[in-house]
Coordinates of C-alpha atoms and ligand atoms in Angstrom, one line a residue:
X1 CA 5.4 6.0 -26.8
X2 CA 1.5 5.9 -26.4
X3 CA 0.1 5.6 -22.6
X4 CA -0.6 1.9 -23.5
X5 CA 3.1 1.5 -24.3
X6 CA 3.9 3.5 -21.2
X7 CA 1.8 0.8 -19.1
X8 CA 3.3 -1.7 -20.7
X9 CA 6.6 -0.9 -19.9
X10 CA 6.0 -0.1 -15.9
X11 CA 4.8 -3.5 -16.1
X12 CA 7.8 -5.0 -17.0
X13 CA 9.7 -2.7 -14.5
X14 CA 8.2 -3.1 -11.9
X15 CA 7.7 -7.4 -12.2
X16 CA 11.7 -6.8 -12.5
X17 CA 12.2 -4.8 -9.7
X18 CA 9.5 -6.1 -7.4
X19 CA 9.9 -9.6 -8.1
X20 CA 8.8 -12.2 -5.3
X21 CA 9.8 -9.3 -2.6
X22 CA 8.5 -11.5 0.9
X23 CA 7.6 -8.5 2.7
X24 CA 4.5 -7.7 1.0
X25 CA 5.7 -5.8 -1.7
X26 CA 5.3 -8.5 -4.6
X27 CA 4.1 -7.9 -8.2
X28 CA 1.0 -8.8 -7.3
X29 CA 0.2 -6.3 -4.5
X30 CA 1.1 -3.4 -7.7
X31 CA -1.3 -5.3 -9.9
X32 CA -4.4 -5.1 -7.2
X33 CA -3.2 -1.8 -6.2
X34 CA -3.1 -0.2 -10.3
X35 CA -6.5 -2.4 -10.6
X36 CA -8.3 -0.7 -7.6
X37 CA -7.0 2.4 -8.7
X38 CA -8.0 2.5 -12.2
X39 CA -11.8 1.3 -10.6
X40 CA -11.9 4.1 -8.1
X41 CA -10.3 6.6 -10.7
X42 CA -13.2 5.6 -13.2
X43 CA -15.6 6.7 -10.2
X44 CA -14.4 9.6 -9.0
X45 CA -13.1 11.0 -12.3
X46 CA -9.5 11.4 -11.7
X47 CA -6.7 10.5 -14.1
X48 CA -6.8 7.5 -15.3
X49 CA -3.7 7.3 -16.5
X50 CA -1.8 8.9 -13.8
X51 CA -3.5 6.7 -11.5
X52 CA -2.7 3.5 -13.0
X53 CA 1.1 4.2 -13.6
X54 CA 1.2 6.0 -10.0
X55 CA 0.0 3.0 -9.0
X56 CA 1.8 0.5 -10.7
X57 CA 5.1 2.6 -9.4
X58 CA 4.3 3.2 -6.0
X59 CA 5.9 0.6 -4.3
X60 CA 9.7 0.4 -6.2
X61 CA 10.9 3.4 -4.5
X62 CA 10.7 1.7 -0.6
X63 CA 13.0 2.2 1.6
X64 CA 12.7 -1.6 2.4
X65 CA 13.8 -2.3 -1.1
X66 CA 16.2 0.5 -1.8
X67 CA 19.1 1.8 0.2
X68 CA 17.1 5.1 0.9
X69 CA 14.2 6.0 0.3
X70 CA 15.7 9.2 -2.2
X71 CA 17.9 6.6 -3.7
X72 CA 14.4 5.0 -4.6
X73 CA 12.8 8.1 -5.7
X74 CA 15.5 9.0 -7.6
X75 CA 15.4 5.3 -9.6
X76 CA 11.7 6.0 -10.3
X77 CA 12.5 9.0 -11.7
X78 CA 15.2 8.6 -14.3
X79 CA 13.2 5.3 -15.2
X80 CA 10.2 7.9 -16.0
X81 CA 13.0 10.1 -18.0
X82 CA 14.1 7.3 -19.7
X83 CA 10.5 6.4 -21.0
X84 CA 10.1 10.4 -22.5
X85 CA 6.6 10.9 -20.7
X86 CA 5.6 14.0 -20.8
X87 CA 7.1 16.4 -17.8
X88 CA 3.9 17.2 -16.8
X89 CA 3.0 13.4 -15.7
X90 CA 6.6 12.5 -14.7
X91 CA 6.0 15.2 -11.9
X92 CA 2.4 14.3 -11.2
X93 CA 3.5 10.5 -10.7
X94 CA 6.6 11.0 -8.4
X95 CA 4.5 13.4 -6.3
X96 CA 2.4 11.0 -5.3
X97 CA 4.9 8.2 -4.8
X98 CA 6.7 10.4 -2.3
X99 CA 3.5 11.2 -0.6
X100 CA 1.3 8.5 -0.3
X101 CA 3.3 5.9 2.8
X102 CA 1.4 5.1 6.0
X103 CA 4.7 5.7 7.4
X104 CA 3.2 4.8 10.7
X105 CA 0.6 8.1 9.8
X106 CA 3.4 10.6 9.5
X107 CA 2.1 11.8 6.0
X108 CA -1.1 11.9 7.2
X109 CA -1.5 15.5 6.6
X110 CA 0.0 15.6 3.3
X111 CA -2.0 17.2 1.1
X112 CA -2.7 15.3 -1.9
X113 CA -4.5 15.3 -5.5
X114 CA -7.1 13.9 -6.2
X115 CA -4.7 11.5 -8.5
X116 CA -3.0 11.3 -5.4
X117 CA -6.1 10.4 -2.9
X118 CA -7.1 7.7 -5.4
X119 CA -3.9 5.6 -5.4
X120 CA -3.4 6.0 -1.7
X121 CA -7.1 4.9 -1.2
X122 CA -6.2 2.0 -3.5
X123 CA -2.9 0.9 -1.7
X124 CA -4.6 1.5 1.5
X125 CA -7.6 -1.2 0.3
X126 CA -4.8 -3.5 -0.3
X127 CA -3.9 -3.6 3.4
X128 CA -6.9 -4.5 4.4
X129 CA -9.7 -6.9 4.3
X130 CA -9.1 -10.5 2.9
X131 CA -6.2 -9.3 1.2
X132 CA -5.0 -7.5 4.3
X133 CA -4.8 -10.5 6.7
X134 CA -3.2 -12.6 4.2
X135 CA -0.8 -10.3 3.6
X136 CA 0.2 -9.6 7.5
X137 CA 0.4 -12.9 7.5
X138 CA 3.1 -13.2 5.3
X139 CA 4.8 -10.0 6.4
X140 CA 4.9 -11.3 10.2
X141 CA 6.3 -14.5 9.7
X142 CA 8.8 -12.9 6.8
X143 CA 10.1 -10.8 10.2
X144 CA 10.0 -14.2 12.5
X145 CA 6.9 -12.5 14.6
X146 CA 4.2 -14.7 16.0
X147 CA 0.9 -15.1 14.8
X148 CA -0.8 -13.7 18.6
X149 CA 0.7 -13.4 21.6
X150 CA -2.2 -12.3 24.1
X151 CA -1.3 -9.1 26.1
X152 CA 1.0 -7.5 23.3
X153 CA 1.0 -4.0 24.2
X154 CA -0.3 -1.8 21.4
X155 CA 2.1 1.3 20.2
X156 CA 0.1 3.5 18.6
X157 CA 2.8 6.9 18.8
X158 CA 5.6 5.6 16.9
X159 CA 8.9 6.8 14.8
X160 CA 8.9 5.7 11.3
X161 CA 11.6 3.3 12.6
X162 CA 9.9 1.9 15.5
X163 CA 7.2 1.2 13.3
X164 CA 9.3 -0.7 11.0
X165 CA 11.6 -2.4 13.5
X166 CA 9.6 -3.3 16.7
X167 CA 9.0 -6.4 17.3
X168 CA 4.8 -6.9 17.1
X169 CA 2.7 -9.7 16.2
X170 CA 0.9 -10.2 13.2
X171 CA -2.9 -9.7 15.4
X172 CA -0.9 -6.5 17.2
X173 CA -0.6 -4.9 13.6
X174 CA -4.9 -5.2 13.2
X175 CA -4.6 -2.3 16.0
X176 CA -1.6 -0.4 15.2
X177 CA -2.8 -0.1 11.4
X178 CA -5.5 -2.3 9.4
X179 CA -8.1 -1.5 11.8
X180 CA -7.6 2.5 11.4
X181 CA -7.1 3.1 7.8
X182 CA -10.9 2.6 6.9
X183 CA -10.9 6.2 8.6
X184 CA -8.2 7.6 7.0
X185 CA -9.9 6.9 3.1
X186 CA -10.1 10.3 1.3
X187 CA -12.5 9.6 -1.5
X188 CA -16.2 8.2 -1.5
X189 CA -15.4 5.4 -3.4
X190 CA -12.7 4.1 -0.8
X191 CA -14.7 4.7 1.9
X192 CA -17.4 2.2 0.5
X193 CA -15.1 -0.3 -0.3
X194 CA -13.0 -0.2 3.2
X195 CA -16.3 0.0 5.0
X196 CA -17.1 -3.4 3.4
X197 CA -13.2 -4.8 4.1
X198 CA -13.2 -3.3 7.6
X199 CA -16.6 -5.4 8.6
X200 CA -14.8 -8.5 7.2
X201 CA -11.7 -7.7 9.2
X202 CA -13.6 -7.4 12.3
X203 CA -15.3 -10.7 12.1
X204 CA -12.4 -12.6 11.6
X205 CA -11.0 -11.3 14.5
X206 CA -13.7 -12.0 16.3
X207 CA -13.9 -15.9 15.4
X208 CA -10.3 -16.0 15.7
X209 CA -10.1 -14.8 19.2
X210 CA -13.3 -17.6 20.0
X211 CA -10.9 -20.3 18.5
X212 CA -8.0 -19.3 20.3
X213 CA -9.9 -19.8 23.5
X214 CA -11.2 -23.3 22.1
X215 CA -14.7 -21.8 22.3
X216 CA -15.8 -22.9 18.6
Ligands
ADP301 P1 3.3 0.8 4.6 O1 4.7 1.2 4.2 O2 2.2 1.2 3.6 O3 3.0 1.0 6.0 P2 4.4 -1.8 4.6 O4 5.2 -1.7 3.3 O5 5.2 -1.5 5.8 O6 3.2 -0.8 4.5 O7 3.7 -3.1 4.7 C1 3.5 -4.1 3.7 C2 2.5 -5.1 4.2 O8 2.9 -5.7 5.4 C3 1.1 -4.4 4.5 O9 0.1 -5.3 4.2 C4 1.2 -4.2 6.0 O10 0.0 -4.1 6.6 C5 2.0 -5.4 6.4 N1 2.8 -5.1 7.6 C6 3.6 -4.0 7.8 N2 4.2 -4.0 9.0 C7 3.7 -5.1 9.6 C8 3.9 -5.7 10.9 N3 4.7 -5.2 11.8 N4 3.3 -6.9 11.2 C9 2.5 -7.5 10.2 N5 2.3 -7.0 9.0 C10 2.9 -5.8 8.7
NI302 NI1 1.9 -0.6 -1.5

């Protein structure tokens, strides 16, 4: 199989796997994720076709979606097997699918490739910006959290399953995670494009915060 064939085929797998997935881990956040990265790859002249199947694969090995996250892993890779890429890239892909989680920061001092840096910086645009609200959105009310509840308390020190399991709001999760990833971006490229996501983040919550107190 070519790489186009390869591509091709993650497609498939990962619209089947994926599906409509509620808690923000649809098709279409691997679509804008694989599309970012493929941008950002051009850019910084990375792999492009690590990147985009990294990309397309990050997401099927969740623990959300999987009963571990090794059972996960371990799905992604005999999937890869089954496909006959070539070692080399079957390595190269799972290493940065096992790497690149906010995990509440834990991997933040993971060190990564630059394959690596490109596809977190991608999934890590994802979370923010437009995108990123809508997508808390839809997350929080998935979990049955409320929109804003003034006074939340904000955790910023948390275990992988407090992170996960706490019971926030979807404004709360601004602080504990949208709002700090523009400073966690590893390439140039990512950096322009939170920079430009951040602002937009930061003036929504500004106007929401005026119409919650009925001030416009
Ligand atoms: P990651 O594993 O990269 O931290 P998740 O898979 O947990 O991200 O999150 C999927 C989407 O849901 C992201 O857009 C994320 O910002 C959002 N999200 C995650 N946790 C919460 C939360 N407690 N409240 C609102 N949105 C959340
Ligand atoms: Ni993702």
């Amino acid at each position: 199989m070519n790489q186009e064939q390869i591509i091709t085929k993650a497609e498939k797998y990962v619209k089947q796997e994926l599906g409509k997935d509620a808690s923000g881990h649809d098709w279409w956040h691997s679509d804008r994720v694989r599309k970012l990265a493929v941008r950002i790859a051009k850019e910084e002249r990375a792999d492009h076709f690590i990147c985009e199947l990294a990309a397309l694969l990050h997401d099927v090995a969740d623990a959300k979606l999987n009963l571990s996250e090794e059972v996960g892993l371990q799905k992604v890779d005999d999937w890869l097997m089954k496909q006959e890429v070539l070692p080399d890239v079957q390595k190269q892909v799972m290493e940065i699918i096992k790497n690149i989680s906010f995990k509440a920061g834990r991997n933040r001092n993971k060190v990564l490739t630059l394959e690596g840096k490109v596809v977190q910086d991608a999934d890590r645009l994802d979370a923010i910006g437009a995108i990123g609200i809508a997508r808390t959105m839809a997350y929080a009310g998935s979990r049955g959290h409320l929109i804003h509840v003034p006074g939340t308390s904000i955790r910023t020190e948390m275990s992988v399953e407090e992170y996960r399991n706490h019971e926030s709001t979807a404004i709360a999760h601004f602080y504990e995670k949208l709002l700090l990833l523009k400073n966690l971006m590893n390439t140039a490229t990512g950096k322009r494009m939170a920079a430009r996501r951040h602002a937009y983040m930061e003036d929504f919550l500004t106007e929401f915060y005026s119409e919650w107190d009925g001030k416009s």
